[in-house]
mmCIF file of N, CA and C and ligand atoms in Angstrom:
data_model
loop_
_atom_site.group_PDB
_atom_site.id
_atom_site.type_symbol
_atom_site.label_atom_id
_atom_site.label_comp_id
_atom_site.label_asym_id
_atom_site.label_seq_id
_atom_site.Cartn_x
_atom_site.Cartn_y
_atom_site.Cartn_z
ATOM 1 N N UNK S 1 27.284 26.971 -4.030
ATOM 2 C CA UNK S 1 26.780 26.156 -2.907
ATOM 3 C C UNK S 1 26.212 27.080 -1.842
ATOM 4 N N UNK S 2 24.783 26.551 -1.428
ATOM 5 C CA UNK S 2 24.313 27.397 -0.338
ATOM 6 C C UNK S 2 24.098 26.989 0.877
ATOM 7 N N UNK S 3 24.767 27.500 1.864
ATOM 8 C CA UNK S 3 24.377 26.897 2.970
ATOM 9 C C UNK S 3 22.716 27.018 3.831
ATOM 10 N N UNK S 4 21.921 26.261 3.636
ATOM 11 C CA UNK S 4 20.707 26.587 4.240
ATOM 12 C C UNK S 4 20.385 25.898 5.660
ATOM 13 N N UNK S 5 19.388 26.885 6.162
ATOM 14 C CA UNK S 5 19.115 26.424 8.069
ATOM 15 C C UNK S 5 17.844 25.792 7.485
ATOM 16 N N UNK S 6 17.853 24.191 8.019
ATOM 17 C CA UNK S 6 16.660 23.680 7.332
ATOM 18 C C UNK S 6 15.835 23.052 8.483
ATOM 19 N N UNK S 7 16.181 23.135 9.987
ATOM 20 C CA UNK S 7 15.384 22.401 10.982
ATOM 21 C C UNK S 7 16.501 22.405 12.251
ATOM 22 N N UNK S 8 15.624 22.014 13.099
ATOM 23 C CA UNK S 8 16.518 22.010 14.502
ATOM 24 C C UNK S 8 16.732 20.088 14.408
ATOM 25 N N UNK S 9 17.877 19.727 14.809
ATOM 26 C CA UNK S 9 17.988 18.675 15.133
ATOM 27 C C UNK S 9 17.371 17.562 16.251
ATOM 28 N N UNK S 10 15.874 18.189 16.866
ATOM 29 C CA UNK S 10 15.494 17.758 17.801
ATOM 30 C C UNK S 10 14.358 17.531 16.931
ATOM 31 N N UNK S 11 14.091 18.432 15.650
ATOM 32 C CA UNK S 11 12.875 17.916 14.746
ATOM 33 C C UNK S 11 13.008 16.814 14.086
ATOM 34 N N UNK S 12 13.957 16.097 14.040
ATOM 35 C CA UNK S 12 14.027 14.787 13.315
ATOM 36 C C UNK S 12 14.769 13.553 14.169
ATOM 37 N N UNK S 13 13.499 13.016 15.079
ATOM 38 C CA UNK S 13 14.145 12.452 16.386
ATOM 39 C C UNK S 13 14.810 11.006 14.934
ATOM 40 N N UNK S 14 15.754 10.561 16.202
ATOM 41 C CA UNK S 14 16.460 9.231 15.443
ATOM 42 C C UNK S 14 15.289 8.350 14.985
ATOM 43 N N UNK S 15 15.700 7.806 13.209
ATOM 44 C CA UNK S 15 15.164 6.573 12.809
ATOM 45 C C UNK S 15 13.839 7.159 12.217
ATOM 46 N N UNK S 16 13.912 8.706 11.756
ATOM 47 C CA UNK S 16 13.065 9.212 10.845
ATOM 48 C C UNK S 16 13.344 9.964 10.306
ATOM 49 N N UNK S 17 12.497 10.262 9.436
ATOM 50 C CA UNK S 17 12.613 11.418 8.149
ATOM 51 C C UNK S 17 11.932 12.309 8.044
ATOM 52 N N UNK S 18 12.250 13.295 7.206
ATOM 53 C CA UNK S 18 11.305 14.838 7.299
ATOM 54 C C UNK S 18 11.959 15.247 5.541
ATOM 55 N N UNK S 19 10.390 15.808 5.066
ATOM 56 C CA UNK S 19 11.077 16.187 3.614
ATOM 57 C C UNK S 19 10.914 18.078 4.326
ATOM 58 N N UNK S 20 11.925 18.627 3.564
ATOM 59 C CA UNK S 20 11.767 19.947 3.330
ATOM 60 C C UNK S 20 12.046 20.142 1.635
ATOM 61 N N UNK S 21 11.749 21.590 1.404
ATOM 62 C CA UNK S 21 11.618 22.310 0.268
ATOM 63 C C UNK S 21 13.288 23.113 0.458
ATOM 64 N N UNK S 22 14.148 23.385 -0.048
ATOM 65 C CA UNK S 22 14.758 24.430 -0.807
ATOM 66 C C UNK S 22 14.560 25.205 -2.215
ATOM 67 N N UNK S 23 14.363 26.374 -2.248
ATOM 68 C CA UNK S 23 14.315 26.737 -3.706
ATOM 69 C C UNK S 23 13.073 25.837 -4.457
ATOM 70 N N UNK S 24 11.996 25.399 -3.489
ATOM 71 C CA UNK S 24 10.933 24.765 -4.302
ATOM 72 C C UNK S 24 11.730 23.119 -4.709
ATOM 73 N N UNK S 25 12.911 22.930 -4.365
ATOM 74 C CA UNK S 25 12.998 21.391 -4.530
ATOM 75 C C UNK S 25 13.144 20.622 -3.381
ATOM 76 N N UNK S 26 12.446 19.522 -3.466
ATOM 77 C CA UNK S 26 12.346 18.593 -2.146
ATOM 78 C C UNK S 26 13.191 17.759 -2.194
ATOM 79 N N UNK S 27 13.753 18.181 -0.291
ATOM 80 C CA UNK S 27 14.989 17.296 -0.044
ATOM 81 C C UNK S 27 14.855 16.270 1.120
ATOM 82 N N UNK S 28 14.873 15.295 1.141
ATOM 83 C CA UNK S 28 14.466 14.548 2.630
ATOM 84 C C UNK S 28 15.477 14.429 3.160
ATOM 85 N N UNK S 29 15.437 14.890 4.781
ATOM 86 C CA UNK S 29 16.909 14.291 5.282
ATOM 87 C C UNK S 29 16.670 13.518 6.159
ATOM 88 N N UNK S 30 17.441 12.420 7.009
ATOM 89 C CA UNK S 30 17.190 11.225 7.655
ATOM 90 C C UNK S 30 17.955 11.229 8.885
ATOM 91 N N UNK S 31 17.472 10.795 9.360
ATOM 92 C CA UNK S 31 18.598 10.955 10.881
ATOM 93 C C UNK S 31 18.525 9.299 11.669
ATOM 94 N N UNK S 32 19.941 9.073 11.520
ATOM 95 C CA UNK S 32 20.029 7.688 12.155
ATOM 96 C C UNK S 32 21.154 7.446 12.762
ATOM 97 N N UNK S 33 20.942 7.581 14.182
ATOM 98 C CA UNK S 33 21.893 7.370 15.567
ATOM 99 C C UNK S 33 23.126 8.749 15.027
ATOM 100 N N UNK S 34 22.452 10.011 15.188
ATOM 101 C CA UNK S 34 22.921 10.799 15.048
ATOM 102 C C UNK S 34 23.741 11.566 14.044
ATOM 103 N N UNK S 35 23.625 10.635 13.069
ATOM 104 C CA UNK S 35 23.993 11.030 11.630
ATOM 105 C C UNK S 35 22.555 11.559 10.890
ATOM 106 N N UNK S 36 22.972 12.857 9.925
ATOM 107 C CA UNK S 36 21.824 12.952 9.124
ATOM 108 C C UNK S 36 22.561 12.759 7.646
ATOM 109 N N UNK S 37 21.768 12.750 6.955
ATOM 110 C CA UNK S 37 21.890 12.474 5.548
ATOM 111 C C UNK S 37 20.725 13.032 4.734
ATOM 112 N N UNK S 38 21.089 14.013 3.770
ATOM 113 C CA UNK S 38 20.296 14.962 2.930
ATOM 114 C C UNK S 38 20.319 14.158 1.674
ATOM 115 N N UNK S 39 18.607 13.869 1.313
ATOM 116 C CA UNK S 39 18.973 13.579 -0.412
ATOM 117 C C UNK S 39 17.857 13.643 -1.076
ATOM 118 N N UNK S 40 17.966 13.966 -2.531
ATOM 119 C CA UNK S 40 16.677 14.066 -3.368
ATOM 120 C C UNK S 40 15.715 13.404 -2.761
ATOM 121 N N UNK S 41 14.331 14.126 -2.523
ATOM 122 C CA UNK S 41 13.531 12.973 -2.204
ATOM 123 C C UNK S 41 12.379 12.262 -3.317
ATOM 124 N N UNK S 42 12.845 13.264 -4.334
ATOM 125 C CA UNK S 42 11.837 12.387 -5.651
ATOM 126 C C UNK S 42 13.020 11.133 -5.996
ATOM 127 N N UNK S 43 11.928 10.149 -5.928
ATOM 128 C CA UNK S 43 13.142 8.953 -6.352
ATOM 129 C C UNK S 43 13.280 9.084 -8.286
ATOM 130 N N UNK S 44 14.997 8.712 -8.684
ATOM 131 C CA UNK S 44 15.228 8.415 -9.821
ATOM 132 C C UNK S 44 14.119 7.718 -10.330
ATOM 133 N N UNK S 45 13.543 6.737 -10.348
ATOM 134 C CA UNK S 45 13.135 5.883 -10.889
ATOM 135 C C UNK S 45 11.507 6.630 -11.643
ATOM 136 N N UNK S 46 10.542 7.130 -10.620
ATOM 137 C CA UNK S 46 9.444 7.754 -11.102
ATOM 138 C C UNK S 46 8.470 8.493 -9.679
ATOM 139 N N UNK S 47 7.669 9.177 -9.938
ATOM 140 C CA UNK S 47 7.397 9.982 -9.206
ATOM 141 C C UNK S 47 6.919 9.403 -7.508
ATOM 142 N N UNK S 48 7.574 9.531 -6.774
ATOM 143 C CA UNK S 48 7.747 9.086 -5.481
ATOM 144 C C UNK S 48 8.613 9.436 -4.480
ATOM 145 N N UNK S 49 7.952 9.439 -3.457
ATOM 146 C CA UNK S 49 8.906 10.704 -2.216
ATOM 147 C C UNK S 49 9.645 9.542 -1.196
ATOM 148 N N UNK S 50 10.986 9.601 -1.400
ATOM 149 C CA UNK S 50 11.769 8.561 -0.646
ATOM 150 C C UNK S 50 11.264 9.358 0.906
ATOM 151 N N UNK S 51 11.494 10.427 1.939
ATOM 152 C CA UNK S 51 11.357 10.656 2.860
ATOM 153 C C UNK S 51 9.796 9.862 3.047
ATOM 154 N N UNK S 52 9.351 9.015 2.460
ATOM 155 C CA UNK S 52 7.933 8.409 2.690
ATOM 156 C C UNK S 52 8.379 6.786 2.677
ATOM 157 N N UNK S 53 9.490 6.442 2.477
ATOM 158 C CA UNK S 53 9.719 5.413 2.331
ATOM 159 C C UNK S 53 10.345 4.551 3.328
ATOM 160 N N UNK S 54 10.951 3.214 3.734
ATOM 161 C CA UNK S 54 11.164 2.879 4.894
ATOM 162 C C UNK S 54 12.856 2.857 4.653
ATOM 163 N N UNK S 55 13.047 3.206 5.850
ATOM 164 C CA UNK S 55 14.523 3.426 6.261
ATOM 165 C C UNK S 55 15.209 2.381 7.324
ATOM 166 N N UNK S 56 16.201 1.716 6.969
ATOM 167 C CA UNK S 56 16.955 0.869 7.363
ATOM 168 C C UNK S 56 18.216 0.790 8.236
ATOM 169 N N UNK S 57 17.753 1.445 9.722
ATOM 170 C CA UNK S 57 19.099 1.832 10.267
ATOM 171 C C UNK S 57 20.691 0.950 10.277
ATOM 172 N N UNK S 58 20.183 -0.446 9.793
ATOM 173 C CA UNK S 58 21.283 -1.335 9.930
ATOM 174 C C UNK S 58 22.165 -1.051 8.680
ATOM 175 N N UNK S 59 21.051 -1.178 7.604
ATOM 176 C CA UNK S 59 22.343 -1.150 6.112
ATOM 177 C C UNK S 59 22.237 0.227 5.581
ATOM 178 N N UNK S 60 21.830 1.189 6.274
ATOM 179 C CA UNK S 60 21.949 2.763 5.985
ATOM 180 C C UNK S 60 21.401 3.123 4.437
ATOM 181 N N UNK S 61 20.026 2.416 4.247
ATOM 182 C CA UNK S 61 19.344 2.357 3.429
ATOM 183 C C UNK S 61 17.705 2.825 3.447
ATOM 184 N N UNK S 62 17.159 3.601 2.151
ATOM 185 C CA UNK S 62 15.884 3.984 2.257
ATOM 186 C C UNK S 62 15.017 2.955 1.033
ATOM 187 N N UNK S 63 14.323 2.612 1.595
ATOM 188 C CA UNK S 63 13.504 1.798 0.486
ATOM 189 C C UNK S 63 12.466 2.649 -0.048
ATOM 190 N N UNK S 64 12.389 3.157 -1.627
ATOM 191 C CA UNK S 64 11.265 3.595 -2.300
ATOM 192 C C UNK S 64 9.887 3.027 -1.843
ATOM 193 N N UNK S 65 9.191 3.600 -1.454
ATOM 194 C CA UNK S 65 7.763 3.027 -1.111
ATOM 195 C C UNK S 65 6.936 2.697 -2.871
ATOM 196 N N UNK S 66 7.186 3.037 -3.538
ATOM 197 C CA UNK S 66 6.102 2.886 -4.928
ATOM 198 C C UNK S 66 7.192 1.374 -5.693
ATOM 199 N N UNK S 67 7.887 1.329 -5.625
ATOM 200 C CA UNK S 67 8.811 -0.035 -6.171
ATOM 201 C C UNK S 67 9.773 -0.447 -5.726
ATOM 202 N N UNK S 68 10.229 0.255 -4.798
ATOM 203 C CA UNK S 68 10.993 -1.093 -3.758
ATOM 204 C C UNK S 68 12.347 -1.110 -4.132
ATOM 205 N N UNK S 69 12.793 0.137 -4.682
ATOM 206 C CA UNK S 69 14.362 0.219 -5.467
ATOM 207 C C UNK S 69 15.050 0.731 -3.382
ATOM 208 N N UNK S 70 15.884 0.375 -3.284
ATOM 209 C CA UNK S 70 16.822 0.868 -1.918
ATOM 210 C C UNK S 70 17.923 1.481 -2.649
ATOM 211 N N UNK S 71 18.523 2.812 -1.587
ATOM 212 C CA UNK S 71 19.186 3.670 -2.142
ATOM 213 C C UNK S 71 19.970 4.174 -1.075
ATOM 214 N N UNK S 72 21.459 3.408 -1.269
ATOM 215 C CA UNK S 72 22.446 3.837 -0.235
ATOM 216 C C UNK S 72 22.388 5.620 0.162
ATOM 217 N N UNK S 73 22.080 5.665 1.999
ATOM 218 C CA UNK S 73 21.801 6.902 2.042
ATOM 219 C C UNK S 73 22.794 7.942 2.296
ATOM 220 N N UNK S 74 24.316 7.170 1.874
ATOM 221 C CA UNK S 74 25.781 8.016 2.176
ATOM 222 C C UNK S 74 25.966 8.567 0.514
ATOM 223 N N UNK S 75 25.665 7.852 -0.543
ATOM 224 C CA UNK S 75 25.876 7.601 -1.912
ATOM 225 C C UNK S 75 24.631 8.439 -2.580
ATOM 226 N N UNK S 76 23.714 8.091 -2.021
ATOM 227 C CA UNK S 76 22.144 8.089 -3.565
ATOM 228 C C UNK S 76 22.084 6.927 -4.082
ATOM 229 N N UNK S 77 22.909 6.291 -4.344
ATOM 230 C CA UNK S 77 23.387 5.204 -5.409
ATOM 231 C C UNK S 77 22.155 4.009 -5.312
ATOM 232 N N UNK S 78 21.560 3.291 -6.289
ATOM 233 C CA UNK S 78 20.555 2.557 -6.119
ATOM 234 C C UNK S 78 21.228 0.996 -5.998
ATOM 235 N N UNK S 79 20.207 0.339 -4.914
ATOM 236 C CA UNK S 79 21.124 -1.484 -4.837
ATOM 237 C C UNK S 79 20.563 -2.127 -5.804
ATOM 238 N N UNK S 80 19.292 -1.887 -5.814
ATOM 239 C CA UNK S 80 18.187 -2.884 -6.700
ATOM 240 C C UNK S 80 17.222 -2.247 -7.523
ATOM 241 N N UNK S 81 17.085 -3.020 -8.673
ATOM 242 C CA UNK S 81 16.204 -2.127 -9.816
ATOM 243 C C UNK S 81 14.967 -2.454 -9.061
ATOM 244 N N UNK S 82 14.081 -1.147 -9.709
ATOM 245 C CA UNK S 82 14.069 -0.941 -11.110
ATOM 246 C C UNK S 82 14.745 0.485 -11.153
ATOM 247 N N UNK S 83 15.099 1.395 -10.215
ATOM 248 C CA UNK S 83 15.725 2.281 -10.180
ATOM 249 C C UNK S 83 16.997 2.273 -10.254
ATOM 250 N N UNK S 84 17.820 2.833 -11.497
ATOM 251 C CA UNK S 84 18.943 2.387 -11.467
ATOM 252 C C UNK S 84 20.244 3.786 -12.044
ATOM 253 N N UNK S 85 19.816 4.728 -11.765
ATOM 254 C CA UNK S 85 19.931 6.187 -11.609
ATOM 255 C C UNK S 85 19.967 6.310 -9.668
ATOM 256 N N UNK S 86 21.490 7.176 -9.729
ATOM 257 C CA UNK S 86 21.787 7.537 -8.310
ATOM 258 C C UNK S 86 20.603 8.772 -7.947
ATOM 259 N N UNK S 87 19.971 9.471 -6.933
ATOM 260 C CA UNK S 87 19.590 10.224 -6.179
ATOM 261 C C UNK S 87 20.578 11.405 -5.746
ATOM 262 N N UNK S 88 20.803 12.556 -6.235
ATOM 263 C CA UNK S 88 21.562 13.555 -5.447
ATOM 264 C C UNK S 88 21.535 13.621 -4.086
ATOM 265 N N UNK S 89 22.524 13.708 -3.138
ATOM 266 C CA UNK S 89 23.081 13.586 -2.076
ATOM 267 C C UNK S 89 24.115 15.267 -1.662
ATOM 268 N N UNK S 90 23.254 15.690 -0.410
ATOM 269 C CA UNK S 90 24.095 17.032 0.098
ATOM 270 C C UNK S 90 24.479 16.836 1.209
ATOM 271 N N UNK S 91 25.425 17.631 1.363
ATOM 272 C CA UNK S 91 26.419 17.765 2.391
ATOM 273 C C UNK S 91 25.554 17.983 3.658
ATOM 274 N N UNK S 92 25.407 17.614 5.079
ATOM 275 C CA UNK S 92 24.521 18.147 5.808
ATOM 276 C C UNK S 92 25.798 18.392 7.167
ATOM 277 N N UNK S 93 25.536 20.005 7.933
ATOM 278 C CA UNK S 93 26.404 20.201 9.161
ATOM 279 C C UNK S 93 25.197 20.308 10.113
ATOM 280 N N UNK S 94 25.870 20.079 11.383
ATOM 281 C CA UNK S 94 25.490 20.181 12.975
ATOM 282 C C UNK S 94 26.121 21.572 13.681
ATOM 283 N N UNK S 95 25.269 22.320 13.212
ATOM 284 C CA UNK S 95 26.018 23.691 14.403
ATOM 285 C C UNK S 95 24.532 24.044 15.542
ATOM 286 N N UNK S 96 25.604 23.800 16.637
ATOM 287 C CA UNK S 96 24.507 24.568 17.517
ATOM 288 C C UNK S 96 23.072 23.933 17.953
ATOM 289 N N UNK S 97 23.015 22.154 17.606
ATOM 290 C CA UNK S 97 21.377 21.663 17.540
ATOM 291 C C UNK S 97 20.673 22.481 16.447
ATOM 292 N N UNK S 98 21.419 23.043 15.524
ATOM 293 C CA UNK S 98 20.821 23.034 14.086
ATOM 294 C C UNK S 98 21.483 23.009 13.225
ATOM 295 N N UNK S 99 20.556 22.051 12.087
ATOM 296 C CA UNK S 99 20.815 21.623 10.573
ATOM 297 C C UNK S 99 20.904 22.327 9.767
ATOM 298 N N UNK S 100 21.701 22.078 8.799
ATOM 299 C CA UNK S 100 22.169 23.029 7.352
ATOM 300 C C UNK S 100 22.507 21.843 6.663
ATOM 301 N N UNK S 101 22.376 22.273 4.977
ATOM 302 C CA UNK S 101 21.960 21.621 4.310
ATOM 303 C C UNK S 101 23.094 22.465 3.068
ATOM 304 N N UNK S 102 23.994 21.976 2.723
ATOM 305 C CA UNK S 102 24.983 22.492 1.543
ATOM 306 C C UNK S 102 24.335 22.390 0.572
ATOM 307 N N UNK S 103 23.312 23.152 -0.391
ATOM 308 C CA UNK S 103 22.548 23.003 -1.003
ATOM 309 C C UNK S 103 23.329 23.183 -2.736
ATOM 310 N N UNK S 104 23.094 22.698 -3.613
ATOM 311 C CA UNK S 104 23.178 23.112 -5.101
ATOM 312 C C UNK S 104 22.596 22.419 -6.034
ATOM 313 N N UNK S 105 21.970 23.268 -7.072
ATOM 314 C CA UNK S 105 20.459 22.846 -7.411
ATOM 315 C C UNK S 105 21.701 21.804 -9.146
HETATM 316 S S1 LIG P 201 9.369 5.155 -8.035
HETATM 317 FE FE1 LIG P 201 11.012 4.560 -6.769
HETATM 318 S S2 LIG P 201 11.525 2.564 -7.468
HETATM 319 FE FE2 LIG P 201 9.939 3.230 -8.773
#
């Protein structure tokens, strides 16, 4: 497990998303009312970038923009097909007004 510095916490104001790269794989993390949440951003289902997709501060959900699968953003875990394969999900810390990202490929 690697701990990586992936952004300042002032770069991802509340109720949006930002994809970054680790190691060449893209991770979107989300920030909603001060929680972030790190997760695959290619969705299970087929080639499509959840950090592009709409995010649901009430049910802590990202909706795939290409088919419309939502994907609990504490879990990965998918609610509704056609995606029905979880999304990897990393650990994310707050030190200092900056983000890290418990990374493992
Ligand atoms: S690509 Fe995400 S639901 Fe199809």
């Amino acid at each position: 497990m690697l701990s990586v510095h992936i952004a300042a916490v002032r770069d991802i104001p509340d109720g949006t998303a930002k994809t970054f790269h680790i190691n060449g794989h893209a991770i979107a993390i989300f920030h909603i009312d001060g929680t972030f949440y790190a997760l695959d951003d290619t969705c299970s289902h087929a080639e499509a970038s959840l950090g592009e997709g709409d995010l649901d501060a009430d049910d802590l959900t990202i909706e795939c923009p290409r088919h419309g699968s939502r994907f609990a953003l504490a879990t990965g875990q998918p609610l509704n097909l056609p995606a029905y394969e979880p999304v990897k999900t990393y650990p994310v810390q707050v030190q200092d007004g900056e983000l890290f990202v418990e990374y493992s490929s």
